[in-house]
Amino acid sequence: MAHPTQLGFKDAAMPVMEELLHFHDHALMIVLLISTLVLYIITAMVSTKLTNKYILDSQEIEIVWTILPAVILVLIALPSLRILYLMDEINDPHLTIKAMGHQWYWSYEYTDYENLGFDSYMVPTQDLAPGQFRLLETDHRMVVPMESPVRVLVSAEDVLHSWAVPSLGVKMDAVPGRLNQAAFIASRPGVFYGQCSEICGANHSFMPIVVEAVPLEHFENWSSLMLEDA
Amino acid sequence: FVSHNALPTYFLFASFTDCFSPSSKRQTEVRGVAKVEDYTLPAYFDRRESPLPDIKFVQQLSPDQKSLKEKEKGSWAALSKEEKIALYRISFKESFAEMDKGTGEWKSVVAGIFFFIGFTGLVVLWQRNYVYGDVPHTFDPEYKQKEVQRMLDMRINPVEGFSAKWDYENNAWKK
């Protein structure tokens, strides 16, 4: 989750998300350079005392300001395409989880070995334990083993939702009647928060997603416990 | 036989109106010109990039100015400094320095901006007091402290963000 007054991205828990952070810095730097240059030119134009109305053409500067933006665009496009293809790499997930969006909660199904399924509702504000995060906590978390490739199949039961966890670099729309696949690897243990990212009705802001990445033994203990409870 | 040395026909016409048929020339002379609008006449302007306007600034000269104009036809060395300045002011409204000075209008604009920002602040204050209800109990200071402790325990953003700034050995924020 974000700390108070945080403006930038959350720290990445996924290698592709790290790449996205670096690409964002790169693109933002280019954008800031261009904006500063344009702002400087505007102030220079407005405050100049020079007056010459009769410049008709100038081939050199026109060549420069045609070639240079093309070069800048290539500099932005190459890392962008690289990350795009990186995200679509063939991966071999160890685990497949189905995340189904309902109005207004998520349900997770772990059906690789046994049939484990549970709903994940937001904890209402008045029921929070002291220190829990308002509008972000859920009663059941989606537990995944850390450092394992996980495939999440996202769909919806009623209306459009979107399963998003920024730290893991995942945002995938939940479309009724369609299975969308997202993959991630949690490179560090921890709890990662996200929120539904497609307007879905009155409680759209109140159906968060919590992913807990734990070592494999803990994951096995947890899934056994959940199966007993079910 | 065909003559190849015929002059181009436009050399035979003496004036522009001769290019038209004699009947259209007569119509123009009979009808006259349309009403002259102000914006079609030469106008005076003060512009740095066009230093010589089409007309003088003062069109109707007073008797003093007329006599000054007569004196201008003689030697300019005989003119005093005030007379030269008076002649300049007949031809031009503003000097270059006056043109470039600017109006100071920006001060009124900035004052207006500040005024409306202040007014908006008053409206917001009123709203907070009379319209909005209480914030949730999660904004209490003790609750916030527990939240911060929980975030540190959970190692939220440990790489460069939140938990990276906490010194876990000494239980204090990093200097």
PDB file of C-alpha atoms in Angstrom, chain A residues 1-4 6 10-11 49 51 53 125 128-134 137 141 188 191 193, chain B residues 48-50 100 136-139 143 146-147 150-151 154-162 165:
ATOM      1  CA  MET A   1       0.000   0.000   0.000  1.00  0.00           C
ATOM      2  CA  ALA A   2       1.046   3.582  -0.353  1.00  0.00           C
ATOM      3  CA  HIS A   3       2.395   5.533   2.578  1.00  0.00           C
ATOM      4  CA  PRO A   4       0.849   8.907   3.327  1.00  0.00           C
ATOM      5  CA  GLN A   6       3.250   9.094  -1.531  1.00  0.00           C
ATOM      6  CA  LYS A  10       4.968   1.528  -4.829  1.00  0.00           C
ATOM      7  CA  ASP A  11       8.075  -0.595  -4.575  1.00  0.00           C
ATOM      8  CA  LYS A  49      12.781  42.840 -27.717  1.00  0.00           C
ATOM      9  CA  THR A  51      11.420  42.078 -34.026  1.00  0.00           C
ATOM     10  CA  LYS A  53       8.920  39.748 -39.463  1.00  0.00           C
ATOM     11  CA  THR A 125     -14.572   0.513   8.813  1.00  0.00           C
ATOM     12  CA  LEU A 128     -11.381  -2.755  11.857  1.00  0.00           C
ATOM     13  CA  ALA A 129      -8.868  -3.917  14.434  1.00  0.00           C
ATOM     14  CA  PRO A 130      -6.650  -1.054  15.612  1.00  0.00           C
ATOM     15  CA  GLY A 131      -3.934  -0.461  13.021  1.00  0.00           C
ATOM     16  CA  GLN A 132      -5.663  -2.107  10.078  1.00  0.00           C
ATOM     17  CA  PHE A 133      -5.908  -0.081   6.897  1.00  0.00           C
ATOM     18  CA  ARG A 134      -9.289   1.434   6.136  1.00  0.00           C
ATOM     19  CA  GLU A 137      -8.273  -4.997   4.401  1.00  0.00           C
ATOM     20  CA  ARG A 141      -6.393 -12.896   1.662  1.00  0.00           C
ATOM     21  CA  ARG A 188       9.731 -10.922  -1.819  1.00  0.00           C
ATOM     22  CA  VAL A 191       1.303  -8.292   1.802  1.00  0.00           C
ATOM     23  CA  TYR A 193      -2.854  -4.391  -1.592  1.00  0.00           C
TER      24      TYR A 193
ATOM     25  CA  ARG B  48       8.097  48.346 -32.595  1.00  0.00           C
ATOM     26  CA  GLU B  49       8.556  46.198 -35.657  1.00  0.00           C
ATOM     27  CA  SER B  50       6.962  48.716 -38.076  1.00  0.00           C
ATOM     28  CA  ASP B 100       7.973  49.071 -24.630  1.00  0.00           C
ATOM     29  CA  PRO B 136     -13.690   8.123  10.302  1.00  0.00           C
ATOM     30  CA  HIS B 137     -12.113   6.989  13.559  1.00  0.00           C
ATOM     31  CA  THR B 138      -9.110   5.740  11.596  1.00  0.00           C
ATOM     32  CA  PHE B 139      -7.830   9.301  11.469  1.00  0.00           C
ATOM     33  CA  TYR B 143      -4.916   4.838  15.338  1.00  0.00           C
ATOM     34  CA  LYS B 146      -0.748   1.883  15.158  1.00  0.00           C
ATOM     35  CA  GLU B 147      -1.096   1.972  11.392  1.00  0.00           C
ATOM     36  CA  ARG B 150       1.835  -2.079  11.325  1.00  0.00           C
ATOM     37  CA  MET B 151       3.206  -0.774   8.041  1.00  0.00           C
ATOM     38  CA  MET B 154       4.723  -5.598   7.362  1.00  0.00           C
ATOM     39  CA  ARG B 155       7.747  -4.110   5.599  1.00  0.00           C
ATOM     40  CA  ILE B 156       5.600  -1.964   3.288  1.00  0.00           C
ATOM     41  CA  ASN B 157       7.723  -0.540   0.417  1.00  0.00           C
ATOM     42  CA  PRO B 158      11.003  -1.825   1.827  1.00  0.00           C
ATOM     43  CA  VAL B 159      13.205  -1.123  -1.185  1.00  0.00           C
ATOM     44  CA  GLU B 160      13.144   2.625  -1.530  1.00  0.00           C
ATOM     45  CA  GLY B 161       9.932   3.777   0.075  1.00  0.00           C
ATOM     46  CA  PHE B 162       8.472   3.680   3.527  1.00  0.00           C
ATOM     47  CA  LYS B 165      13.662   4.767   5.834  1.00  0.00           C
TER      48      LYS B 165
END
